Amino acid sequence: MTIKVGLASDHRGVHIKARLLQTLQREGFEVCDQGTDSTDPVDYPDFAIRVAEQIRDGKLDRGILICGTGIGMAIVANKFHGVRAASCYDEVIVEMSRRHNDVNVLCLPGDLIGERPVDELVLMWLRTDFECGRHTQRVDKITAIDSIDTPDINRGV
């Protein structure tokens, strides 16, 4: 089964997005490019919404969002039911986000990643499976929050 990946950035991540688009296509992933394609200033929520909606609706399996820090994109994406987004910047965080948290949207810091091998980070994330086991119960609790309006922070404690 081919993994369907949504890819979007704001103007501060457009250079990384272009590189990742080529890498992912070359590696056989089905990629849905959601913009931007310019270094002209844009608002990152507009692009995070595009990918998060498709994750929520089951049209994409995973999403990759890139802005200056990755934090803004993660905040927006996490507003959508069924989305588990995390801002990641190194191998340990990338791997653990998948193994323990079943993160389905990777948010990257376009300004902070420097010369790190971003292609390798993304491929590691896409190829890392969720460990299940004891982590399933925890992810299920996170997922259950989607069905309530106001979380009771004492629930289950």
Short mmCIF file of C-alpha atoms in Angstrom, two decimals:
data_model
loop_
_atom_site.label_atom_id
_atom_site.label_comp_id
_atom_site.label_asym_id
_atom_site.label_seq_id
_atom_site.Cartn_x
_atom_site.Cartn_y
_atom_site.Cartn_z
CA MET A 1 0.00 0.00 0.00
CA THR A 2 1.33 3.40 -0.97
CA ILE A 3 1.28 6.01 1.79
CA LYS A 4 -0.54 9.20 0.76
CA VAL A 5 1.34 12.21 2.09
CA GLY A 6 0.17 15.83 2.17
CA LEU A 7 2.96 18.38 1.98
CA ALA A 8 2.63 22.11 2.68
CA SER A 9 4.69 25.03 3.88
CA ASP A 10 4.60 28.73 4.35
CA HIS A 11 7.16 31.03 2.73
CA ARG A 12 9.79 30.12 5.35
CA GLY A 13 9.67 26.43 4.47
CA VAL A 14 9.18 26.53 0.71
CA HIS A 15 12.82 25.61 -0.02
CA ILE A 16 12.61 22.48 2.14
CA LYS A 17 9.19 21.56 0.73
CA ALA A 18 10.52 21.63 -2.84
CA ARG A 19 13.35 19.28 -1.90
CA LEU A 20 11.07 16.93 0.02
CA LEU A 21 8.58 16.77 -2.83
CA GLN A 22 11.26 15.36 -5.12
CA THR A 23 12.59 12.94 -2.49
CA LEU A 24 9.16 11.57 -1.59
CA GLN A 25 8.12 11.08 -5.20
CA ARG A 26 11.42 9.37 -5.99
CA GLU A 27 10.89 7.04 -2.99
CA GLY A 28 7.44 6.04 -4.27
CA PHE A 29 5.15 7.97 -1.94
CA GLU A 30 1.96 9.49 -3.32
CA VAL A 31 2.40 13.20 -2.57
CA CYS A 32 -0.29 15.88 -2.53
CA ASP A 33 1.44 19.29 -2.71
CA GLN A 34 -0.69 21.87 -0.89
CA GLY A 35 1.56 24.90 -1.45
CA THR A 36 2.97 27.45 -1.08
CA ASP A 37 5.30 27.66 -4.04
CA SER A 38 6.70 31.11 -3.39
CA THR A 39 8.86 32.98 -0.91
CA ASP A 40 6.23 35.75 -0.81
CA PRO A 41 4.87 36.06 2.76
CA VAL A 42 1.76 33.96 3.48
CA ASP A 43 -0.12 32.92 6.61
CA TYR A 44 0.89 29.42 7.76
CA PRO A 45 -2.58 28.51 9.13
CA ASP A 46 -3.99 28.57 5.59
CA PHE A 47 -1.62 25.80 4.54
CA ALA A 48 -1.82 23.75 7.74
CA ILE A 49 -5.60 23.68 7.37
CA ARG A 50 -5.36 22.22 3.86
CA VAL A 51 -3.40 19.19 5.04
CA ALA A 52 -5.14 18.74 8.41
CA GLU A 53 -8.59 18.68 6.79
CA GLN A 54 -7.50 15.90 4.45
CA ILE A 55 -6.01 13.88 7.32
CA ARG A 56 -9.26 14.33 9.27
CA ASP A 57 -11.33 13.29 6.25
CA GLY A 58 -9.20 10.19 5.57
CA LYS A 59 -7.97 11.44 2.19
CA LEU A 60 -4.34 11.44 3.35
CA ASP A 61 -2.46 9.00 5.57
CA ARG A 62 0.20 11.44 6.75
CA GLY A 63 1.04 15.12 6.50
CA ILE A 64 4.24 17.13 6.54
CA LEU A 65 4.06 20.84 7.35
CA ILE A 66 6.95 23.30 7.34
CA CYS A 67 7.04 26.81 8.78
CA GLY A 68 9.72 28.82 10.59
CA THR A 69 9.67 26.76 13.81
CA GLY A 70 7.12 24.01 13.08
CA ILE A 71 5.24 25.10 16.20
CA GLY A 72 2.57 27.23 14.53
CA MET A 73 1.75 24.53 12.00
CA ALA A 74 1.47 21.94 14.81
CA ILE A 75 -0.90 24.16 16.81
CA VAL A 76 -3.20 24.61 13.81
CA ALA A 77 -3.12 20.96 12.71
CA ASN A 78 -3.91 19.72 16.22
CA LYS A 79 -7.22 21.62 16.13
CA PHE A 80 -8.56 18.95 13.74
CA HIS A 81 -10.14 15.70 14.91
CA GLY A 82 -7.91 12.70 14.31
CA VAL A 83 -4.77 14.75 13.79
CA ARG A 84 -1.76 14.15 16.01
CA ALA A 85 0.84 16.70 14.96
CA ALA A 86 4.26 17.31 16.48
CA SER A 87 7.08 19.72 15.77
CA CYS A 88 10.19 17.56 15.33
CA TYR A 89 13.77 18.50 14.56
CA ASP A 90 16.06 15.52 15.20
CA GLU A 91 16.21 11.74 14.78
CA VAL A 92 15.18 10.83 18.32
CA ILE A 93 12.10 13.06 18.38
CA VAL A 94 11.08 12.00 14.87
CA GLU A 95 11.32 8.31 15.70
CA MET A 96 9.60 8.57 19.09
CA SER A 97 6.78 10.68 17.65
CA ARG A 98 5.83 7.68 15.52
CA ARG A 99 6.71 4.79 17.86
CA HIS A 100 5.01 6.12 20.98
CA ASN A 101 2.51 8.74 19.80
CA ASP A 102 1.44 7.56 16.34
CA VAL A 103 1.93 11.13 15.07
CA ASN A 104 0.34 11.51 11.65
CA VAL A 105 1.48 15.07 10.89
CA LEU A 106 5.16 15.96 11.06
CA CYS A 107 5.87 19.68 11.52
CA LEU A 108 9.35 20.83 10.62
CA PRO A 109 11.22 24.05 11.50
CA GLY A 110 12.28 25.56 8.19
CA ASP A 111 14.44 28.19 9.89
CA LEU A 112 16.05 25.93 12.46
CA ILE A 113 16.81 22.67 10.72
CA GLY A 114 20.04 24.05 9.22
CA GLU A 115 22.15 21.56 7.34
CA ARG A 116 20.60 18.53 8.99
CA PRO A 117 19.60 15.78 6.55
CA VAL A 118 15.89 16.70 6.44
CA ASP A 119 15.21 14.12 3.72
CA GLU A 120 16.51 11.35 5.99
CA LEU A 121 14.45 12.65 8.96
CA VAL A 122 11.28 12.61 6.90
CA LEU A 123 11.93 9.16 5.45
CA MET A 124 12.66 7.84 8.95
CA TRP A 125 9.35 9.27 10.14
CA LEU A 126 7.40 7.81 7.23
CA ARG A 127 8.98 4.38 7.65
CA THR A 128 8.67 4.13 11.44
CA ASP A 129 5.68 2.15 12.71
CA PHE A 130 3.61 2.79 15.79
CA GLU A 131 4.72 0.30 18.49
CA CYS A 132 1.19 -0.28 19.81
CA GLY A 133 1.33 -2.18 23.13
CA ARG A 134 1.19 0.10 26.16
CA HIS A 135 1.17 3.14 23.87
CA THR A 136 -2.19 2.21 22.30
CA GLN A 137 -4.11 2.97 25.49
CA ARG A 138 -2.42 6.37 25.72
CA VAL A 139 -3.13 7.28 22.10
CA ASP A 140 -6.72 6.08 22.56
CA LYS A 141 -7.10 8.52 25.46
CA ILE A 142 -5.84 11.33 23.23
CA THR A 143 -8.25 10.29 20.48
CA ALA A 144 -11.15 10.23 22.96
CA ILE A 145 -10.60 13.93 23.63
CA ASP A 146 -11.78 14.59 20.06
CA SER A 147 -15.29 13.49 21.05
CA ILE A 148 -15.74 15.85 24.00
CA ASP A 149 -16.19 19.60 24.00
CA THR A 150 -14.29 20.46 27.17
CA PRO A 151 -11.71 18.00 28.41
CA ASP A 152 -11.91 17.08 32.09
CA ILE A 153 -8.24 17.02 33.05
CA ASN A 154 -8.98 14.68 35.96
CA ARG A 155 -10.64 12.01 33.79
CA GLY A 156 -8.89 8.65 34.03
CA VAL A 157 -6.54 9.74 36.81
#
